[in-house]
Short mmCIF file of C-alpha atoms and ligand atoms in Angstrom, two decimals:
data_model
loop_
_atom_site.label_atom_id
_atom_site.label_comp_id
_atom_site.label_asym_id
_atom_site.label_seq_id
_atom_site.Cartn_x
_atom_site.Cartn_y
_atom_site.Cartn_z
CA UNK A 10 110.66 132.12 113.98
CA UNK A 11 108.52 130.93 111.24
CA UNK A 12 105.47 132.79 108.71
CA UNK A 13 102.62 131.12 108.21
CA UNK A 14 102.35 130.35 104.50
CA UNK A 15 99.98 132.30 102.42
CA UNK A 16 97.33 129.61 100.37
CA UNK A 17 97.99 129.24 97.11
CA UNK A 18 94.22 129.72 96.39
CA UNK A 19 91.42 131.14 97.22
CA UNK A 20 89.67 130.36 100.45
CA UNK A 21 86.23 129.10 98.72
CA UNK A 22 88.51 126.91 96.37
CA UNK A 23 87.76 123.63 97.71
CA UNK A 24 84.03 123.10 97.80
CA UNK A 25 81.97 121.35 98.37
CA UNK A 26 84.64 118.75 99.73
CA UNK A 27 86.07 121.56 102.45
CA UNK A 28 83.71 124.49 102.29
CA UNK A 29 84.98 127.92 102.96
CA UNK A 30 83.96 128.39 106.42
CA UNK A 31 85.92 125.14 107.31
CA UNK A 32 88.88 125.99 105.87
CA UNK A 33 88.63 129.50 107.26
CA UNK A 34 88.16 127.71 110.79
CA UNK A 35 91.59 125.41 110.07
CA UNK A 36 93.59 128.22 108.48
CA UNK A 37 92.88 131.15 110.34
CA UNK A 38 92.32 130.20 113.51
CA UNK A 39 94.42 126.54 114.57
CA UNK A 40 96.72 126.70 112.03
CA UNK A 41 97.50 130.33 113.02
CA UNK A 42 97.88 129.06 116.63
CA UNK A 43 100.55 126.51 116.17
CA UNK A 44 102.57 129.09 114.32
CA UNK A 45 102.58 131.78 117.08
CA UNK A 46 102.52 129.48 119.88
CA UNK A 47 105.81 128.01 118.28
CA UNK A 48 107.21 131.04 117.90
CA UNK A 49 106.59 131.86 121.45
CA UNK A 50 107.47 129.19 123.04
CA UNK A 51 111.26 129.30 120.76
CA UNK A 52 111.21 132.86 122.51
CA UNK A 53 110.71 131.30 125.45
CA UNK A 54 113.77 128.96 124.99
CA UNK A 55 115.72 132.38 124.48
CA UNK A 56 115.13 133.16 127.76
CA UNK A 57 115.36 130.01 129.45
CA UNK A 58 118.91 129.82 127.83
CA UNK A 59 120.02 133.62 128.45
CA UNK A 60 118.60 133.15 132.63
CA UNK A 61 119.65 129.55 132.77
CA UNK A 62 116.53 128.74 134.94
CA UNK A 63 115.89 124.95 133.07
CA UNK A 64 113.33 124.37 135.34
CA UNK A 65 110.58 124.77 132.88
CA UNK A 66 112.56 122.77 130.41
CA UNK A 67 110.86 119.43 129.81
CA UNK A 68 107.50 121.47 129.10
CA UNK A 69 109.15 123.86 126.61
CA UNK A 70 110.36 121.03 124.76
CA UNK A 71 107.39 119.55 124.43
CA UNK A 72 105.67 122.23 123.16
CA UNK A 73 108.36 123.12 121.26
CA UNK A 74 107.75 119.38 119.38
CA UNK A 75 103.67 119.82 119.40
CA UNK A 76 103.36 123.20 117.91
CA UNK A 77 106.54 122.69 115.48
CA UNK A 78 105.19 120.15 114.18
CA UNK A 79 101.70 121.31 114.49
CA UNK A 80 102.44 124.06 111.95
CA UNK A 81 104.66 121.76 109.51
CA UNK A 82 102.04 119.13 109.25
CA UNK A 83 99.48 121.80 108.71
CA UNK A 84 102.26 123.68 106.06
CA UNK A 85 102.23 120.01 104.08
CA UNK A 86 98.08 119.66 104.58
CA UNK A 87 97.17 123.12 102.99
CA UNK A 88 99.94 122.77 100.22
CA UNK A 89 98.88 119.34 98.93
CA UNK A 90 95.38 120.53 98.30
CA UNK A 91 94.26 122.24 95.55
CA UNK A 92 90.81 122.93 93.59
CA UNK A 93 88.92 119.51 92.35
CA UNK A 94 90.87 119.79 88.99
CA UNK A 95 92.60 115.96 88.09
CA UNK A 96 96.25 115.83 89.02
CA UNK A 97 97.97 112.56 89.34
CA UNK A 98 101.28 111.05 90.17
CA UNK A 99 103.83 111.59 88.02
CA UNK A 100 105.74 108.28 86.29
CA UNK A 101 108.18 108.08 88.85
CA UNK A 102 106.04 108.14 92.36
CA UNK A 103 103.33 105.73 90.18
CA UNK A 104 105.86 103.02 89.49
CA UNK A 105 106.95 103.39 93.34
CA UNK A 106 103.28 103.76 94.67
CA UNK A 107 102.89 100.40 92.02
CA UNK A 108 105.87 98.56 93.64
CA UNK A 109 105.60 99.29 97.37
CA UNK A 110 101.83 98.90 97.32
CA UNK A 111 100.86 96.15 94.78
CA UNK A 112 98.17 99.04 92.96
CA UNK A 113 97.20 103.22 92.92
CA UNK A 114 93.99 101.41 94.14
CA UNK A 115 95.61 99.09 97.25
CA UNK A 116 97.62 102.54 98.41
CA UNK A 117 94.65 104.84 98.38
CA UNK A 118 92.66 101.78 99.92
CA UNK A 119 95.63 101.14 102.84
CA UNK A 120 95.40 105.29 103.19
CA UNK A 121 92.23 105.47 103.42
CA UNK A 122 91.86 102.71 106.17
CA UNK A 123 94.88 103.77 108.22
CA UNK A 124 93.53 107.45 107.81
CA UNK A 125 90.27 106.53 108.99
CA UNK A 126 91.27 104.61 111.93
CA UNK A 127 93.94 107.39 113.72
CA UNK A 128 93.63 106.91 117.21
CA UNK A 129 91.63 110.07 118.37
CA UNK A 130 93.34 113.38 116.93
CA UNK A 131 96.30 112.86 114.56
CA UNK A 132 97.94 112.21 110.88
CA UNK A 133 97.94 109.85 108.03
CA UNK A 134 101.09 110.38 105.90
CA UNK A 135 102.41 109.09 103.01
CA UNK A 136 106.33 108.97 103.67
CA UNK A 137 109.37 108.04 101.84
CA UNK A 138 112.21 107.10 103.90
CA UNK A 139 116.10 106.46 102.11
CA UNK A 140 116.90 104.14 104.54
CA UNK A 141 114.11 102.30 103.64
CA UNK A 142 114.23 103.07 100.27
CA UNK A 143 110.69 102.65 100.14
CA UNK A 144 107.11 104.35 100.65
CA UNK A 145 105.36 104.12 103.77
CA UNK A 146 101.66 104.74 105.13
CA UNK A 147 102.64 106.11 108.66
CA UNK A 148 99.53 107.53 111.27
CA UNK A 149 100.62 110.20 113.48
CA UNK A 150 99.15 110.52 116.92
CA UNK A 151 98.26 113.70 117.93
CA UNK A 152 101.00 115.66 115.87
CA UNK A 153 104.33 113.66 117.37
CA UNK A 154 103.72 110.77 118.43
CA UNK A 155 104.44 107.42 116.39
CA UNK A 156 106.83 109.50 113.89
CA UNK A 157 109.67 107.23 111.84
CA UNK A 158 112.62 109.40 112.29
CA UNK A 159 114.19 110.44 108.68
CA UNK A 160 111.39 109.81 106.90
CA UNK A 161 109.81 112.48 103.96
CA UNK A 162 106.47 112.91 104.14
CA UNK A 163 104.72 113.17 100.34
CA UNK A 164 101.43 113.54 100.96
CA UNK A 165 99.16 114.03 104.37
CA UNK A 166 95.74 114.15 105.82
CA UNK A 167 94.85 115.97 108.91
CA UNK A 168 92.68 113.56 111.06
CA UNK A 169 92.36 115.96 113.52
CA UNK A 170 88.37 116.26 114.40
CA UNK A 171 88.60 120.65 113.82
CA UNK A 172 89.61 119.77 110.30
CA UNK A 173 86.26 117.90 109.34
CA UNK A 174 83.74 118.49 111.92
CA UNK A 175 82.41 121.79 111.36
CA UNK A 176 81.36 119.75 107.77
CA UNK A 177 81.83 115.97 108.29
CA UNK A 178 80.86 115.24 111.62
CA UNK A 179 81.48 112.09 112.71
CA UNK A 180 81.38 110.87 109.23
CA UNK A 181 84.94 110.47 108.94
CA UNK A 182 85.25 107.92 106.32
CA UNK A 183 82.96 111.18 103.62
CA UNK A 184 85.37 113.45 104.31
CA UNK A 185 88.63 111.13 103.50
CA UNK A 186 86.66 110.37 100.05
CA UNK A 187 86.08 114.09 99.73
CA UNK A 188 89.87 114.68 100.62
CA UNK A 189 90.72 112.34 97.31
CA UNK A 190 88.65 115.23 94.91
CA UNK A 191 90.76 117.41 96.52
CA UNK A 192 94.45 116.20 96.44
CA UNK A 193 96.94 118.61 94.58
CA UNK A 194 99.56 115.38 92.99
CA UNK A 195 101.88 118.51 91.52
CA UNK A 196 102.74 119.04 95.09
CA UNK A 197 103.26 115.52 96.13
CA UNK A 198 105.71 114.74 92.77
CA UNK A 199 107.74 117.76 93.63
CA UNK A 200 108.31 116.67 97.26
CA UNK A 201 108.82 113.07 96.22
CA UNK A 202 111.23 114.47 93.00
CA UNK A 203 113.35 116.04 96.33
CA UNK A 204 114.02 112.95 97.79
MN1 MN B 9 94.39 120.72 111.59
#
């Protein structure tokens, strides 16, 4: 069973880059769907394991994966942006952002591109993996799909076309830019500081 997460500002705190009524769209209504259809469908598992009927098992755990990580992603999304006021990096993720990507400016260029060109809906994260011991730009199909297991993800941009198109349109490339304005870096250096 999980809450959804209350926004740590207000709902008209992002424009112009993500106006109120979009945000109210991706909050209220999708976000709010992954969360209770998660929680239903973990319900359902309940069930399934106090009947032991499985036959409905390879479905559940599907949506079990799309909606729980539906409402994580989202979680990460809404956290790491805040009002249009500067943050950055902090020392640490710099020098790493600087050493796995050559530049701040050849990271945000290799986000940008890999965010820009998600195969239909889906994810562009920036990860950090310990195995690795490195960052990584990762796209996410839908919410799922193309995942590196173990990694962290630092920072993320939903690609998904209900996130931008009420706004954007098609333009996807404007709202990525916008997205940049927009980015909360406090959040990112304390997930990156957990690592
Ligand atoms: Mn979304």
């Amino acid at each position: 069973m999980i809450k959804m997460i209350d926004l740590p500002y207000p709902m008209n705190a992002l424009e112009p880059y993500y106006t109120m009524e979009t945000l109210d769209l991706h909050y209220n209504v999708l976000y709010k769907g992954y969360v209770d259809n998660f929680n239903k469908t973990e319900e359902k598992l309940k069930n399934v394991r106090e009947s032991n009927d499985y036959s409905n098992i390879k479905c559940l755990e599907k949506n079990l994966s799309f909606f729980g990580s539906g409402a994580i992603l989202h979680e990460l999304f809404f956290m790491n942006l805040g009002p249009a006021i500067p943050t950055s990096p902090s020392v640490e993720l710099m020098n790493q952002i600087i050493m796995d990507f050559g530049s701040f400016e050849k990271f945000k260029k290799q986000f940008s591109e890999a965010s820009s060109q998600v195969e239909a809906s889906g994810w562009c994260l920036l990860v950090w993996t310990n195995r690795l011991n490195r960052l990584n730009i990762l796209q996410c199909e839908k919410h799922q799909n193309l995942t590196l297991w173990g990694c962290k993800p630092i920072l993320v941009i939903d690609m998904w076309e209900h996130s931008y198109y009420l706004q954007y349109k098609t333009k996807r490339p404007e709202y990525i830019d916008a997205f940049w304005n927009i980015v909360n870096w406090n959040e990112a250096n304390k997930r990156f500081n957990k690592k």
